[in-house]
């Protein structure tokens, strides 16, 4: 089994190399867009990498004055994956339009980037350049020492991102580990942990663990105020400090989301869960009124949970979110008036509970009903609650032992059924 990690490393880029990298970014994005435009020309959208390579590689190389072949192929892969995502959404009855590439980035692999202890070389539109890493002062207990410079992990590639004048490399690392068969045996016939994400409460599990959004919202507002004050100054010093504020904000939120993801995976392991089920995050802004900041946090949290759960043999899945906040997890009755803010009261059976907790149970049930095929063969048997289990029909079974109680750091547990 592969365990994968991504390490963010700032780069020290001089002005000449920065101009070259900007040109490389523009060419990479143009190449990816060219492939997408070609894929959408026919009666059906082409998603095959081989077909797209055969039909676009020479044209892209010609029109970009011989852009690096490895980067052309990386752009093609990016385009093919985007096209596959669009087709998948169509098959699920969802609306989607042709992809466009605007976020400044370049995808590198081991052919187009070479990694050393304190620098790397990158292919560009005009040969290779050497770029130094900007590393933290601490020599231990950092992602750099734990993954990037660890003999246990192999560097497989990276994505170069450009934002607000800063160049940051997202370096991908992986290692092969033997599955823990004893732990797998515990979770293989286990249960589903449902997780609901929201604005006021960042995450709620079907076991009743809550992670509030108070800290996230506090610091988001605080950083917005700092940026606003600096923008009023209008000086070069203020502009540089706005960039610094952005880096600090992302760093703080990244650490917070890492902590929450660790606790979510721990929650699943403590309850012998084989699956962590989230709602589909695609249209979560429209459903919840979330800001771009919240959407970023939801996506990042899901990614962190996914790769951390993989190390313990736990699958992470997404389910259709339709009506999970309006449906009664007790009797199944669905109505918009069942939910009023954070309160849920079923108009049919009278079941009352926290609305997000009710939604987390519904998310777990939706995964269960989607994949349940019987009582054996390693399929999940139920949705884990704090004090028992819900079966595929929504029936409740109490735990054989007393319900656990506990409090997560920066979170709280709800004991309702």
CSV table of C-alpha atoms in Angstrom, one decimal:
chain,number,residue,atom,x,y,z
A,1,UNK,CA,0.0,0.0,0.0
A,2,UNK,CA,1.3,3.5,-0.9
A,3,UNK,CA,1.3,6.2,1.8
A,4,UNK,CA,1.4,9.7,0.1
A,5,UNK,CA,2.2,13.1,1.5
A,6,UNK,CA,2.5,16.6,0.1
A,7,UNK,CA,5.1,19.0,1.4
A,8,UNK,CA,4.9,22.7,0.7
A,9,UNK,CA,8.3,24.4,0.1
A,10,UNK,CA,8.8,28.1,-0.7
A,11,UNK,CA,11.3,28.9,-3.4
A,12,UNK,CA,13.9,31.6,-3.6
A,13,UNK,CA,13.5,32.8,-7.2
A,14,UNK,CA,15.4,35.8,-8.7
A,15,UNK,CA,13.9,38.2,-11.1
A,16,UNK,CA,15.3,36.6,-14.3
A,17,UNK,CA,14.2,33.1,-13.3
A,18,UNK,CA,10.8,34.4,-12.1
A,19,UNK,CA,10.2,35.9,-15.6
A,20,UNK,CA,11.1,32.5,-17.1
A,21,UNK,CA,8.8,30.6,-14.8
A,22,UNK,CA,6.0,33.0,-15.5
A,23,UNK,CA,6.4,32.2,-19.2
A,24,UNK,CA,6.5,28.5,-18.4
A,25,UNK,CA,3.2,28.8,-16.4
A,26,UNK,CA,1.5,30.6,-19.3
A,27,UNK,CA,2.7,28.0,-21.8
A,28,UNK,CA,1.7,25.1,-19.6
A,29,UNK,CA,-1.8,26.5,-19.1
A,30,UNK,CA,-2.2,27.3,-22.8
A,31,UNK,CA,-1.1,23.7,-23.6
A,32,UNK,CA,-3.7,22.2,-21.2
A,33,UNK,CA,-6.4,24.4,-22.6
A,34,UNK,CA,-5.5,23.5,-26.2
A,35,UNK,CA,-6.0,19.8,-25.3
A,36,UNK,CA,-9.3,20.5,-23.6
A,37,UNK,CA,-10.6,22.5,-26.5
A,38,UNK,CA,-9.6,19.7,-28.8
A,39,UNK,CA,-11.3,17.1,-26.6
A,40,UNK,CA,-14.6,19.0,-26.8
A,41,UNK,CA,-14.6,19.3,-30.6
A,42,UNK,CA,-16.2,16.0,-31.5
A,43,UNK,CA,-19.7,14.6,-30.9
A,44,UNK,CA,-18.3,13.1,-27.6
A,45,UNK,CA,-15.7,14.4,-25.2
A,46,UNK,CA,-12.4,12.6,-25.7
A,47,UNK,CA,-10.9,11.5,-22.3
A,48,UNK,CA,-8.3,9.0,-23.4
A,49,UNK,CA,-4.8,10.2,-22.7
A,50,UNK,CA,-3.4,8.1,-25.5
A,51,UNK,CA,-5.8,9.5,-28.0
A,52,UNK,CA,-5.3,13.1,-26.9
A,53,UNK,CA,-1.6,12.6,-27.0
A,54,UNK,CA,-1.7,11.2,-30.6
A,55,UNK,CA,-4.0,14.1,-31.7
A,56,UNK,CA,-2.5,17.1,-30.0
A,57,UNK,CA,1.2,16.5,-29.0
A,58,UNK,CA,2.8,17.5,-32.3
A,59,UNK,CA,0.5,20.6,-32.6
A,60,UNK,CA,1.2,21.8,-29.1
A,61,UNK,CA,5.0,21.4,-29.5
A,62,UNK,CA,4.8,23.2,-32.8
A,63,UNK,CA,2.7,26.1,-31.6
A,64,UNK,CA,4.8,26.6,-28.4
A,65,UNK,CA,8.1,26.6,-30.2
A,66,UNK,CA,9.2,23.2,-28.9
A,67,UNK,CA,7.9,23.4,-25.3
A,68,UNK,CA,9.5,20.7,-23.1
A,69,UNK,CA,8.0,17.4,-24.1
A,70,UNK,CA,7.5,16.2,-20.5
A,71,UNK,CA,5.6,19.4,-19.6
A,72,UNK,CA,3.4,19.0,-22.8
A,73,UNK,CA,2.5,15.5,-21.6
A,74,UNK,CA,1.8,16.8,-18.1
A,75,UNK,CA,-0.5,19.4,-19.5
A,76,UNK,CA,-2.2,16.7,-21.6
A,77,UNK,CA,-2.7,14.6,-18.4
A,78,UNK,CA,-4.1,17.6,-16.6
A,79,UNK,CA,-6.5,18.2,-19.4
A,80,UNK,CA,-7.6,14.6,-19.7
A,81,UNK,CA,-8.3,14.4,-16.0
A,82,UNK,CA,-10.4,17.5,-16.1
A,83,UNK,CA,-12.4,16.1,-19.1
A,84,UNK,CA,-13.0,12.8,-17.2
A,85,UNK,CA,-14.3,14.8,-14.2
A,86,UNK,CA,-16.8,16.7,-16.4
A,87,UNK,CA,-18.0,13.5,-18.1
A,88,UNK,CA,-18.5,11.9,-14.6
A,89,UNK,CA,-20.6,14.8,-13.5
A,90,UNK,CA,-22.7,14.5,-16.6
A,91,UNK,CA,-23.3,10.8,-15.9
A,92,UNK,CA,-24.5,11.7,-12.4
A,93,UNK,CA,-27.0,14.2,-13.8
A,94,UNK,CA,-25.1,17.3,-12.7
A,95,UNK,CA,-24.4,20.4,-14.8
A,96,UNK,CA,-20.8,21.1,-15.8
A,97,UNK,CA,-19.1,23.2,-18.5
A,98,UNK,CA,-15.9,22.8,-20.4
A,99,UNK,CA,-12.9,23.3,-18.1
A,100,UNK,CA,-10.8,26.4,-18.2
A,101,UNK,CA,-7.3,26.7,-16.7
A,102,UNK,CA,-6.5,30.0,-15.0
A,103,UNK,CA,-4.8,29.1,-11.7
A,104,UNK,CA,-1.0,29.7,-12.2
A,105,UNK,CA,0.7,26.4,-11.8
A,106,UNK,CA,2.9,23.8,-13.6
A,107,UNK,CA,2.9,20.0,-13.0
A,108,UNK,CA,6.4,18.5,-12.8
A,109,UNK,CA,7.5,14.8,-12.6
A,110,UNK,CA,10.9,13.2,-12.2
A,111,UNK,CA,11.8,13.9,-15.8
A,112,UNK,CA,11.1,17.6,-15.7
A,113,UNK,CA,12.3,18.3,-12.1
A,114,UNK,CA,15.3,17.0,-10.2
A,115,UNK,CA,15.3,17.2,-6.4
A,116,UNK,CA,18.3,17.8,-4.2
A,117,UNK,CA,18.9,18.5,-0.5
A,118,UNK,CA,18.4,22.3,-0.6
A,119,UNK,CA,17.6,23.1,-4.2
A,120,UNK,CA,16.0,21.6,-7.4
A,121,UNK,CA,16.2,22.1,-11.1
A,122,UNK,CA,13.1,22.8,-13.2
A,123,UNK,CA,12.4,22.5,-16.9
A,124,UNK,CA,11.2,25.8,-18.4
A,125,UNK,CA,10.5,27.3,-21.8
A,126,UNK,CA,14.2,28.0,-22.1
A,127,UNK,CA,16.1,25.1,-20.6
A,128,UNK,CA,16.6,24.2,-17.0
A,129,UNK,CA,17.1,26.5,-14.0
A,130,UNK,CA,18.3,25.9,-10.4
A,131,UNK,CA,16.1,27.2,-7.6
A,132,UNK,CA,16.9,27.2,-3.9
A,133,UNK,CA,14.5,26.0,-1.2
A,134,UNK,CA,13.4,28.3,1.6
A,135,UNK,CA,13.4,25.9,4.5
A,136,UNK,CA,12.2,26.4,8.1
A,137,UNK,CA,14.8,27.0,10.9
A,138,UNK,CA,13.7,23.9,12.8
A,139,UNK,CA,15.7,20.8,11.7
A,140,UNK,CA,13.2,18.2,13.1
A,141,UNK,CA,9.4,17.7,13.5
A,142,UNK,CA,8.6,19.4,10.3
A,143,UNK,CA,7.0,17.9,7.2
A,144,UNK,CA,10.3,18.6,5.4
A,145,UNK,CA,12.3,16.4,7.8
A,146,UNK,CA,9.5,13.8,8.2
A,147,UNK,CA,8.8,13.3,4.5
A,148,UNK,CA,10.9,15.3,2.0
A,149,UNK,CA,14.3,14.5,3.5
A,150,UNK,CA,13.4,11.0,4.9
A,151,UNK,CA,14.9,8.0,3.4
A,152,UNK,CA,11.6,6.2,3.9
A,153,UNK,CA,9.8,8.5,1.4
A,154,UNK,CA,10.4,8.8,-2.4
A,155,UNK,CA,9.9,12.1,-4.1
A,156,UNK,CA,7.6,11.4,-7.1
A,157,UNK,CA,6.9,14.9,-8.5
A,158,UNK,CA,5.6,18.3,-7.7
A,159,UNK,CA,3.3,21.2,-8.6
A,160,UNK,CA,4.7,24.7,-8.9
A,161,UNK,CA,2.2,27.4,-7.8
A,162,UNK,CA,2.5,31.1,-8.1
A,163,UNK,CA,0.5,33.5,-6.0
A,164,UNK,CA,0.9,37.1,-4.9
A,165,UNK,CA,4.5,37.2,-6.1
A,166,UNK,CA,5.5,34.0,-4.3
A,167,UNK,CA,6.6,30.7,-5.8
A,168,UNK,CA,5.6,27.6,-3.8
A,169,UNK,CA,6.3,24.0,-4.7
A,170,UNK,CA,3.9,21.3,-3.6
A,171,UNK,CA,6.2,18.3,-3.5
A,172,UNK,CA,4.6,14.8,-3.6
A,173,UNK,CA,6.2,12.0,-1.6
A,174,UNK,CA,5.3,8.4,-1.1
A,175,UNK,CA,6.4,5.2,0.6
A,176,UNK,CA,5.3,1.6,0.4
A,177,UNK,CA,4.1,0.1,3.6
A,178,UNK,CA,2.7,-3.3,4.4
A,179,UNK,CA,-0.9,-3.2,5.5
A,180,UNK,CA,-1.5,-3.8,9.2
A,181,UNK,CA,-3.4,-7.1,8.8
A,182,UNK,CA,-4.5,-7.1,12.5
A,183,UNK,CA,-6.0,-3.6,12.2
A,184,UNK,CA,-7.6,-4.5,8.8
A,185,UNK,CA,-9.2,-7.5,10.4
A,186,UNK,CA,-10.7,-5.2,13.0
A,187,UNK,CA,-12.1,-2.7,10.5
A,188,UNK,CA,-12.9,-4.9,7.5
A,189,UNK,CA,-16.4,-5.9,8.8
A,190,UNK,CA,-16.8,-2.6,10.7
A,191,UNK,CA,-19.0,0.4,10.2
A,192,UNK,CA,-19.4,3.7,8.5
A,193,UNK,CA,-18.5,7.0,10.1
A,194,UNK,CA,-20.7,9.8,8.6
A,195,UNK,CA,-19.3,13.3,8.5
A,196,UNK,CA,-21.2,16.5,7.8
A,197,UNK,CA,-19.3,19.8,7.0
A,198,UNK,CA,-20.7,23.2,7.5
A,199,UNK,CA,-20.1,26.9,8.1
A,200,UNK,CA,-21.0,27.3,11.8
A,201,UNK,CA,-19.7,23.8,12.7
A,202,UNK,CA,-16.8,22.7,10.5
A,203,UNK,CA,-17.3,19.0,11.0
A,204,UNK,CA,-19.8,16.7,12.8
A,205,UNK,CA,-19.6,12.9,12.9
A,206,UNK,CA,-22.3,10.4,13.3
A,207,UNK,CA,-20.6,9.5,16.6
A,208,UNK,CA,-21.4,12.9,17.9
A,209,UNK,CA,-18.0,14.6,17.7
A,210,UNK,CA,-18.2,18.3,16.8
A,211,UNK,CA,-15.5,20.6,15.5
A,212,UNK,CA,-16.8,24.2,15.7
A,213,UNK,CA,-16.0,26.9,13.2
A,214,UNK,CA,-15.5,29.6,15.8
A,215,UNK,CA,-11.7,29.6,15.7
A,216,UNK,CA,-11.7,29.4,11.9
A,217,UNK,CA,-14.1,32.3,11.5
A,218,UNK,CA,-12.3,34.4,14.2
A,219,UNK,CA,-8.9,34.2,12.4
A,220,UNK,CA,-10.5,34.6,9.0
A,221,UNK,CA,-12.0,37.9,10.1
A,222,UNK,CA,-8.8,38.9,11.9
A,223,UNK,CA,-6.7,38.4,8.8
A,224,UNK,CA,-9.3,40.3,6.6
A,225,UNK,CA,-9.0,43.3,9.0
A,226,UNK,CA,-5.2,43.2,8.8
A,227,UNK,CA,-5.3,43.1,5.0
A,228,UNK,CA,-7.9,45.9,4.9
A,229,UNK,CA,-5.7,48.2,7.1
A,230,UNK,CA,-2.6,47.5,4.9
A,231,UNK,CA,-4.5,48.1,1.7
A,232,UNK,CA,-5.5,51.6,2.9
A,233,UNK,CA,-1.8,52.5,3.2
A,234,UNK,CA,-1.0,51.8,-0.4
A,235,UNK,CA,2.7,51.7,0.1
A,236,UNK,CA,5.2,49.0,-1.1
A,237,UNK,CA,5.8,48.0,2.5
A,238,UNK,CA,2.1,47.5,3.0
A,239,UNK,CA,1.9,45.4,-0.2
A,240,UNK,CA,4.7,43.1,1.0
A,241,UNK,CA,3.0,42.8,4.4
A,242,UNK,CA,-0.3,41.8,2.8
A,243,UNK,CA,1.5,38.9,1.2
A,244,UNK,CA,3.0,38.0,4.5
A,245,UNK,CA,-0.4,38.1,6.1
A,246,UNK,CA,-1.7,35.7,3.4
A,247,UNK,CA,1.1,33.2,4.1
A,248,UNK,CA,0.5,33.3,7.9
A,249,UNK,CA,-3.3,32.8,7.3
A,250,UNK,CA,-2.8,29.8,5.1
A,251,UNK,CA,-0.2,28.4,7.5
A,252,UNK,CA,-2.5,28.7,10.5
A,253,UNK,CA,-5.5,27.2,8.8
A,254,UNK,CA,-3.4,24.4,7.4
A,255,UNK,CA,-2.2,23.4,10.9
A,256,UNK,CA,-5.8,23.6,12.2
A,257,UNK,CA,-7.1,21.4,9.4
A,258,UNK,CA,-4.3,18.9,9.9
A,259,UNK,CA,-5.3,18.6,13.6
A,260,UNK,CA,-8.9,18.1,12.8
A,261,UNK,CA,-8.2,15.5,10.1
A,262,UNK,CA,-6.0,13.6,12.6
A,263,UNK,CA,-8.9,13.6,15.1
A,264,UNK,CA,-11.4,12.5,12.5
A,265,UNK,CA,-9.3,9.5,11.5
A,266,UNK,CA,-8.7,8.7,15.2
A,267,UNK,CA,-12.5,8.8,15.7
A,268,UNK,CA,-12.9,6.3,12.9
A,269,UNK,CA,-10.2,4.0,14.2
A,270,UNK,CA,-11.6,4.1,17.8
A,271,UNK,CA,-15.0,3.1,16.5
A,272,UNK,CA,-13.6,0.3,14.2
A,273,UNK,CA,-14.9,2.1,11.1
A,274,UNK,CA,-13.9,0.8,7.7
A,275,UNK,CA,-15.3,3.8,5.8
A,276,UNK,CA,-15.5,7.6,6.4
A,277,UNK,CA,-18.3,9.1,4.4
A,278,UNK,CA,-18.5,12.8,3.4
A,279,UNK,CA,-21.1,14.5,1.3
A,280,UNK,CA,-20.1,15.4,-2.2
A,281,UNK,CA,-18.2,18.7,-2.0
A,282,UNK,CA,-18.7,19.9,-5.6
A,283,UNK,CA,-21.6,22.3,-4.9
A,284,UNK,CA,-21.2,22.8,-1.2
A,285,UNK,CA,-21.0,26.6,-1.5
A,286,UNK,CA,-24.4,26.8,-3.1
A,287,UNK,CA,-25.9,24.5,-0.5
A,288,UNK,CA,-24.5,26.0,2.6
A,289,UNK,CA,-23.7,29.6,1.7
A,290,UNK,CA,-20.1,28.9,2.5
A,291,UNK,CA,-17.4,31.4,1.5
A,292,UNK,CA,-14.5,30.6,-0.8
A,293,UNK,CA,-12.4,30.3,2.4
A,294,UNK,CA,-14.7,27.7,3.8
A,295,UNK,CA,-14.8,25.8,0.5
A,296,UNK,CA,-11.0,25.8,0.5
A,297,UNK,CA,-11.0,24.4,4.1
A,298,UNK,CA,-13.6,21.7,3.2
A,299,UNK,CA,-11.5,20.5,0.2
A,300,UNK,CA,-8.3,20.6,2.1
A,301,UNK,CA,-9.8,18.8,5.1
A,302,UNK,CA,-11.2,16.0,2.9
A,303,UNK,CA,-7.8,15.6,1.2
A,304,UNK,CA,-6.0,15.3,4.5
A,305,UNK,CA,-8.5,12.8,5.9
A,306,UNK,CA,-8.3,10.8,2.7
A,307,UNK,CA,-4.5,10.2,2.7
A,308,UNK,CA,-4.3,9.8,6.5
A,309,UNK,CA,-7.1,7.3,6.6
A,310,UNK,CA,-5.4,5.3,3.8
A,311,UNK,CA,-2.5,4.5,6.0
A,312,UNK,CA,-4.9,2.7,8.4
A,313,UNK,CA,-6.8,0.8,5.7
A,314,UNK,CA,-9.9,3.1,6.0
A,315,UNK,CA,-11.7,4.1,2.8
A,316,UNK,CA,-12.9,7.7,2.4
A,317,UNK,CA,-15.9,8.3,0.1
A,318,UNK,CA,-18.3,11.0,-1.0
A,319,UNK,CA,-22.1,10.5,-1.3
A,320,UNK,CA,-24.9,12.5,-2.9
A,321,UNK,CA,-25.8,15.3,-0.4
A,322,UNK,CA,-29.4,15.9,-1.6
A,323,UNK,CA,-31.7,16.4,1.4
A,324,UNK,CA,-29.3,15.0,4.0
A,325,UNK,CA,-30.1,18.1,6.1
A,326,UNK,CA,-33.8,17.8,5.6
A,327,UNK,CA,-34.4,14.1,6.0
A,328,UNK,CA,-35.1,12.6,9.4
A,329,UNK,CA,-32.5,10.0,10.2
A,330,UNK,CA,-35.0,8.4,12.5
A,331,UNK,CA,-38.0,7.8,10.2
A,332,UNK,CA,-36.8,9.0,6.8
A,333,UNK,CA,-39.4,11.7,6.3
A,334,UNK,CA,-38.1,14.6,4.2
A,335,UNK,CA,-39.3,18.2,4.4
A,336,UNK,CA,-37.6,21.6,4.2
A,337,UNK,CA,-39.3,22.7,7.4
A,338,UNK,CA,-37.8,19.8,9.4
A,339,UNK,CA,-34.7,22.0,9.8
A,340,UNK,CA,-34.6,25.4,11.4
A,341,UNK,CA,-31.0,26.7,11.6
A,342,UNK,CA,-29.1,24.3,13.8
A,343,UNK,CA,-32.3,22.7,15.1
A,344,UNK,CA,-33.9,19.6,13.6
A,345,UNK,CA,-37.4,18.4,14.4
A,346,UNK,CA,-39.2,15.9,12.2
A,347,UNK,CA,-42.7,17.1,11.3
A,348,UNK,CA,-43.8,13.4,11.1
A,349,UNK,CA,-42.3,11.5,14.0
A,350,UNK,CA,-41.2,14.4,16.2
A,351,UNK,CA,-37.5,13.3,16.4
A,352,UNK,CA,-35.4,16.2,17.6
A,353,UNK,CA,-31.7,16.7,17.4
A,354,UNK,CA,-28.9,19.0,16.3
A,355,UNK,CA,-29.3,19.5,12.6
A,356,UNK,CA,-25.7,18.8,11.6
A,357,UNK,CA,-25.6,15.6,13.7
A,358,UNK,CA,-28.8,14.4,12.0
A,359,UNK,CA,-27.2,15.2,8.6
A,360,UNK,CA,-24.0,13.2,9.6
A,361,UNK,CA,-26.1,10.2,10.3
A,362,UNK,CA,-27.9,10.6,7.0
A,363,UNK,CA,-24.6,10.8,5.1
A,364,UNK,CA,-23.5,7.5,6.7
A,365,UNK,CA,-26.8,5.9,5.9
A,366,UNK,CA,-26.7,7.1,2.3
A,367,UNK,CA,-23.3,5.4,1.8
A,368,UNK,CA,-24.6,2.3,3.5
A,369,UNK,CA,-27.7,2.1,1.3
A,370,UNK,CA,-25.6,2.7,-1.8
A,371,UNK,CA,-23.1,-0.1,-1.1
A,372,UNK,CA,-24.8,-2.6,1.2
A,373,UNK,CA,-25.1,-6.0,-0.4
A,374,UNK,CA,-25.4,-8.3,2.5
A,375,UNK,CA,-24.1,-9.2,5.9
A,376,UNK,CA,-20.7,-10.7,4.9
A,377,UNK,CA,-18.0,-10.2,2.4
A,378,UNK,CA,-16.4,-7.3,4.2
A,379,UNK,CA,-19.3,-4.8,3.5
A,380,UNK,CA,-20.1,-2.2,6.1
A,381,UNK,CA,-22.7,-3.3,8.6
A,382,UNK,CA,-24.0,0.0,9.9
A,383,UNK,CA,-23.5,3.6,10.7
A,384,UNK,CA,-21.6,4.1,14.0
A,385,UNK,CA,-23.2,6.3,16.6
A,386,UNK,CA,-21.8,7.3,19.9
A,387,UNK,CA,-24.0,4.9,21.8
A,388,UNK,CA,-24.8,2.2,19.2
A,389,UNK,CA,-25.4,1.6,15.5
A,390,UNK,CA,-27.9,2.3,12.7
A,391,UNK,CA,-28.5,-0.5,10.2
A,392,UNK,CA,-29.3,-0.1,6.6
A,393,UNK,CA,-33.0,0.4,7.3
A,394,UNK,CA,-32.3,3.0,9.9
A,395,UNK,CA,-32.9,0.7,12.8
A,396,UNK,CA,-31.0,1.5,16.0
A,397,UNK,CA,-29.0,-1.1,18.0
A,398,UNK,CA,-27.5,0.0,21.3
A,399,UNK,CA,-23.8,-0.6,22.0
A,400,UNK,CA,-22.9,-3.8,23.9
A,401,UNK,CA,-20.8,-1.7,26.3
A,402,UNK,CA,-21.5,1.7,27.9
A,403,UNK,CA,-21.2,4.6,25.4
A,404,UNK,CA,-17.8,6.3,25.4
A,405,UNK,CA,-17.5,9.8,26.6
A,406,UNK,CA,-14.7,12.2,25.8
A,407,UNK,CA,-13.7,15.6,24.5
A,408,UNK,CA,-11.5,16.4,21.6
A,409,UNK,CA,-9.2,19.3,21.7
A,410,UNK,CA,-11.0,22.3,20.1
A,411,UNK,CA,-14.1,20.1,19.6
A,412,UNK,CA,-17.0,18.7,21.7
A,413,UNK,CA,-19.0,15.5,21.7
A,414,UNK,CA,-22.8,15.4,21.5
A,415,UNK,CA,-24.4,12.4,23.2
A,416,UNK,CA,-27.7,12.3,21.4
A,417,UNK,CA,-28.9,9.2,19.5
